[in-house]
């Protein structure tokens, strides 16, 4: 059993779940503020719009 599997198999109380979820949300918000992540997202969005436009034509 891997370390991840062991952690997932361990019972977790509701308070710990709330703490983990809050940490996850804060991590995602901080990542979204990173200029490199923003640039990657803008590039992905531009490419996605181009693909969608080509599908319409």
N, CA, C and O of each residue as an XYZ file, in Angstrom:
228
protein
N       0.864     -1.184      0.000
C       0.000      0.000      0.000
C       0.904      1.238      0.000
O       1.841      1.344      0.791
N       0.600      2.158     -0.897
C       1.398      3.380     -0.955
C       1.025      4.308      0.183
O       0.017      4.107      0.861
N       1.834      5.310      0.385
C       1.570      6.290      1.447
C       0.238      7.004      1.202
O      -0.521      7.259      2.137
N      -0.033      7.320     -0.065
C      -1.290      7.995     -0.411
C      -2.481      7.086     -0.115
O      -3.469      7.525      0.473
N      -2.387      5.827     -0.521
C      -3.476      4.883     -0.252
C      -3.713      4.728      1.242
O      -4.857      4.654      1.691
N      -2.639      4.679      2.005
C      -2.767      4.553      3.456
C      -3.456      5.774      4.042
O      -4.304      5.647      4.924
N      -3.097      6.953      3.558
C      -3.708      8.185      4.055
C      -5.186      8.240      3.694
O      -6.009      8.693      4.489
N      -5.519      7.778      2.491
C      -6.916      7.805      2.059
C      -7.760      6.783      2.810
O      -8.958      6.990      2.999
N      -7.141      5.678      3.242
C      -7.872      4.630      3.952
C      -8.133      4.992      5.411
O      -9.036      4.443      6.043
N      -7.334      5.921      5.943
C      -7.460      6.304      7.346
C      -8.750      7.109      7.554
O      -9.051      8.001      6.760
N      -9.504      6.809      8.596
C     -10.716      7.588      8.869
C     -10.368      9.047      9.175
O      -9.366      9.339      9.828
N     -11.206      9.940      8.694
C     -10.973     11.374      8.883
C     -12.234     11.980      9.491
O     -13.347     11.727      9.031
N     -12.036     12.781     10.532
C     -13.218     13.403     11.130
C     -13.610     14.660     10.337
O     -12.838     15.154      9.515
N     -14.800     15.154     10.594
C     -15.344     16.282      9.830
C     -14.485     17.535      9.973
O     -14.297     18.263      8.999
N     -13.967     17.796     11.157
C     -13.142     18.983     11.376
C     -11.867     18.928     10.533
O     -11.449     19.930      9.953
N     -11.255     17.740     10.474
C     -10.041     17.588      9.671
C     -10.349     17.794      8.187
O      -9.549     18.387      7.463
N     -11.500     17.308      7.736
C     -11.904     17.517      6.341
C     -12.053     19.004      6.041
O     -11.615     19.477      4.992
N     -12.666     19.734      6.954
C     -12.828     21.179      6.770
C     -11.470     21.869      6.674
O     -11.273     22.742      5.829
N     -10.545     21.482      7.531
C      -9.204     22.085      7.525
C      -8.497     21.775      6.208
O      -7.897     22.661      5.599
N      -8.569     20.526      5.773
C      -7.931     20.139      4.508
C      -8.538     20.885      3.326
O      -7.819     21.348      2.441
N      -9.870     20.999      3.316
C     -10.541     21.696      2.217
C     -10.158     23.173      2.200
O      -9.909     23.735      1.134
N     -10.109     23.797      3.356
C      -9.717     25.201      3.447
C      -8.286     25.389      2.938
O      -8.003     26.339      2.207
N      -7.387     24.485      3.325
C      -6.007     24.550      2.863
C      -5.945     24.399      1.344
O      -5.212     25.123      0.671
N      -6.721     23.450      0.809
C      -6.762     23.235     -0.639
C      -7.245     24.495     -1.353
O      -6.648     24.910     -2.346
N      -8.318     25.105     -0.855
C      -8.860     26.313     -1.475
C      -7.843     27.460     -1.448
O      -7.651     28.152     -2.448
N      -7.205     27.649     -0.314
C      -6.200     28.712     -0.207
C      -5.037     28.463     -1.165
O      -4.512     29.397     -1.770
N      -4.641     27.203     -1.297
C      -3.554     26.862     -2.219
C      -3.938     27.181     -3.656
O      -3.122     27.702     -4.416
N      -5.177     26.872     -4.034
C      -5.640     27.143     -5.399
C      -5.719     28.648     -5.656
O      -5.366     29.115     -6.739
N      -6.177     29.397     -4.669
C      -6.260     30.854     -4.815
C      -4.867     31.444     -4.979
O      -4.645     32.297     -5.838
N      -3.930     30.990     -4.156
C      -2.558     31.487     -4.260
C      -1.939     31.123     -5.601
O      -1.225     31.931     -6.196
N      -2.206     29.919     -6.079
C      -1.675     29.509     -7.383
C      -2.264     30.373     -8.492
O      -1.561     30.746     -9.431
N      -3.548     30.691     -8.386
C      -4.202     31.498     -9.417
C      -3.643     32.917     -9.463
O      -3.726     33.582    -10.496
N      -3.083     33.379     -8.367
C      -2.498     34.725     -8.328
C      -1.092     34.765     -8.924
O      -0.562     35.841     -9.203
N      -0.499     33.607     -9.116
C       0.861     33.509     -9.654
C       0.860     33.966    -11.118
O       0.095     33.434    -11.922
N       1.705     34.944    -11.480
C       1.727     35.455    -12.863
C       1.993     34.366    -13.902
O       1.443     34.420    -15.002
N       2.815     33.394    -13.574
C       3.100     32.322    -14.538
C       1.857     31.468    -14.776
O       1.578     31.066    -15.906
N       1.118     31.196    -13.711
C      -0.118     30.420    -13.832
C      -1.143     31.218    -14.636
O      -1.846     30.654    -15.475
N      -1.232     32.516    -14.387
C      -2.155     33.358    -15.141
C      -1.808     33.365    -16.618
O      -2.701     33.300    -17.463
N      -0.520     33.443    -16.943
C      -0.081     33.438    -18.339
C      -0.431     32.104    -19.002
O      -0.898     32.080    -20.141
N      -0.208     30.999    -18.293
C      -0.560     29.682    -18.827
C      -2.061     29.595    -19.079
O      -2.485     29.063    -20.105
N      -2.861     30.108    -18.165
C      -4.309     30.080    -18.326
C      -4.739     30.916    -19.529
O      -5.582     30.489    -20.318
N      -4.165     32.097    -19.666
C      -4.526     32.952    -20.803
C      -4.169     32.273    -22.126
O      -4.927     32.359    -23.093
N      -3.031     31.607    -22.169
C      -2.621     30.876    -23.379
C      -3.594     29.737    -23.664
O      -4.002     29.536    -24.807
N      -3.963     28.994    -22.627
C      -4.914     27.889    -22.786
C      -6.256     28.413    -23.282
O      -6.862     27.825    -24.178
N      -6.720     29.517    -22.703
C      -7.999     30.104    -23.082
C      -7.979     30.564    -24.537
O      -8.942     30.347    -25.272
N      -6.898     31.190    -24.947
C      -6.754     31.650    -26.328
C      -6.827     30.465    -27.297
O      -7.533     30.521    -28.304
N      -6.094     29.395    -26.983
C      -6.107     28.207    -27.834
C      -7.479     27.554    -27.864
O      -7.921     27.082    -28.911
N      -8.155     27.524    -26.725
C      -9.496     26.932    -26.638
C     -10.469     27.711    -27.511
O     -11.265     27.118    -28.239
N     -10.408     29.025    -27.442
C     -11.300     29.858    -28.262
C     -11.016     29.676    -29.748
O     -11.937     29.657    -30.564
N      -9.736     29.543    -30.098
C      -9.388     29.315    -31.503
C      -9.952     27.982    -31.992
O     -10.477     27.906    -33.103
N      -9.849     26.931    -31.172
C     -10.390     25.620    -31.543
C     -11.900     25.702    -31.701
O     -12.456     25.158    -32.655
N     -12.565     26.378    -30.775
C     -14.016     26.506    -30.847
C     -14.434     27.271    -32.097
O     -15.426     26.926    -32.740
N     -13.682     28.304    -32.437
C     -13.988     29.106    -33.614
C     -13.803     28.260    -34.882
O     -14.598     28.366    -35.817
N     -12.770     27.430    -34.916
C     -12.543     26.571    -36.078
C     -13.651     25.531    -36.209
O     -14.025     25.168    -37.325
N     -14.180     25.047    -35.087
C     -15.271     24.070    -35.128
C     -16.537     24.697    -35.679
O     -17.311     24.024    -36.359
N     -16.763     25.970    -35.399
C     -17.954     26.660    -35.881
C     -17.873     26.843    -37.402
O     -18.877     26.726    -38.105
N     -16.675     27.129    -37.891
C     -16.494     27.330    -39.326
C     -16.504     26.022    -40.015
O     -16.365     25.967    -41.237
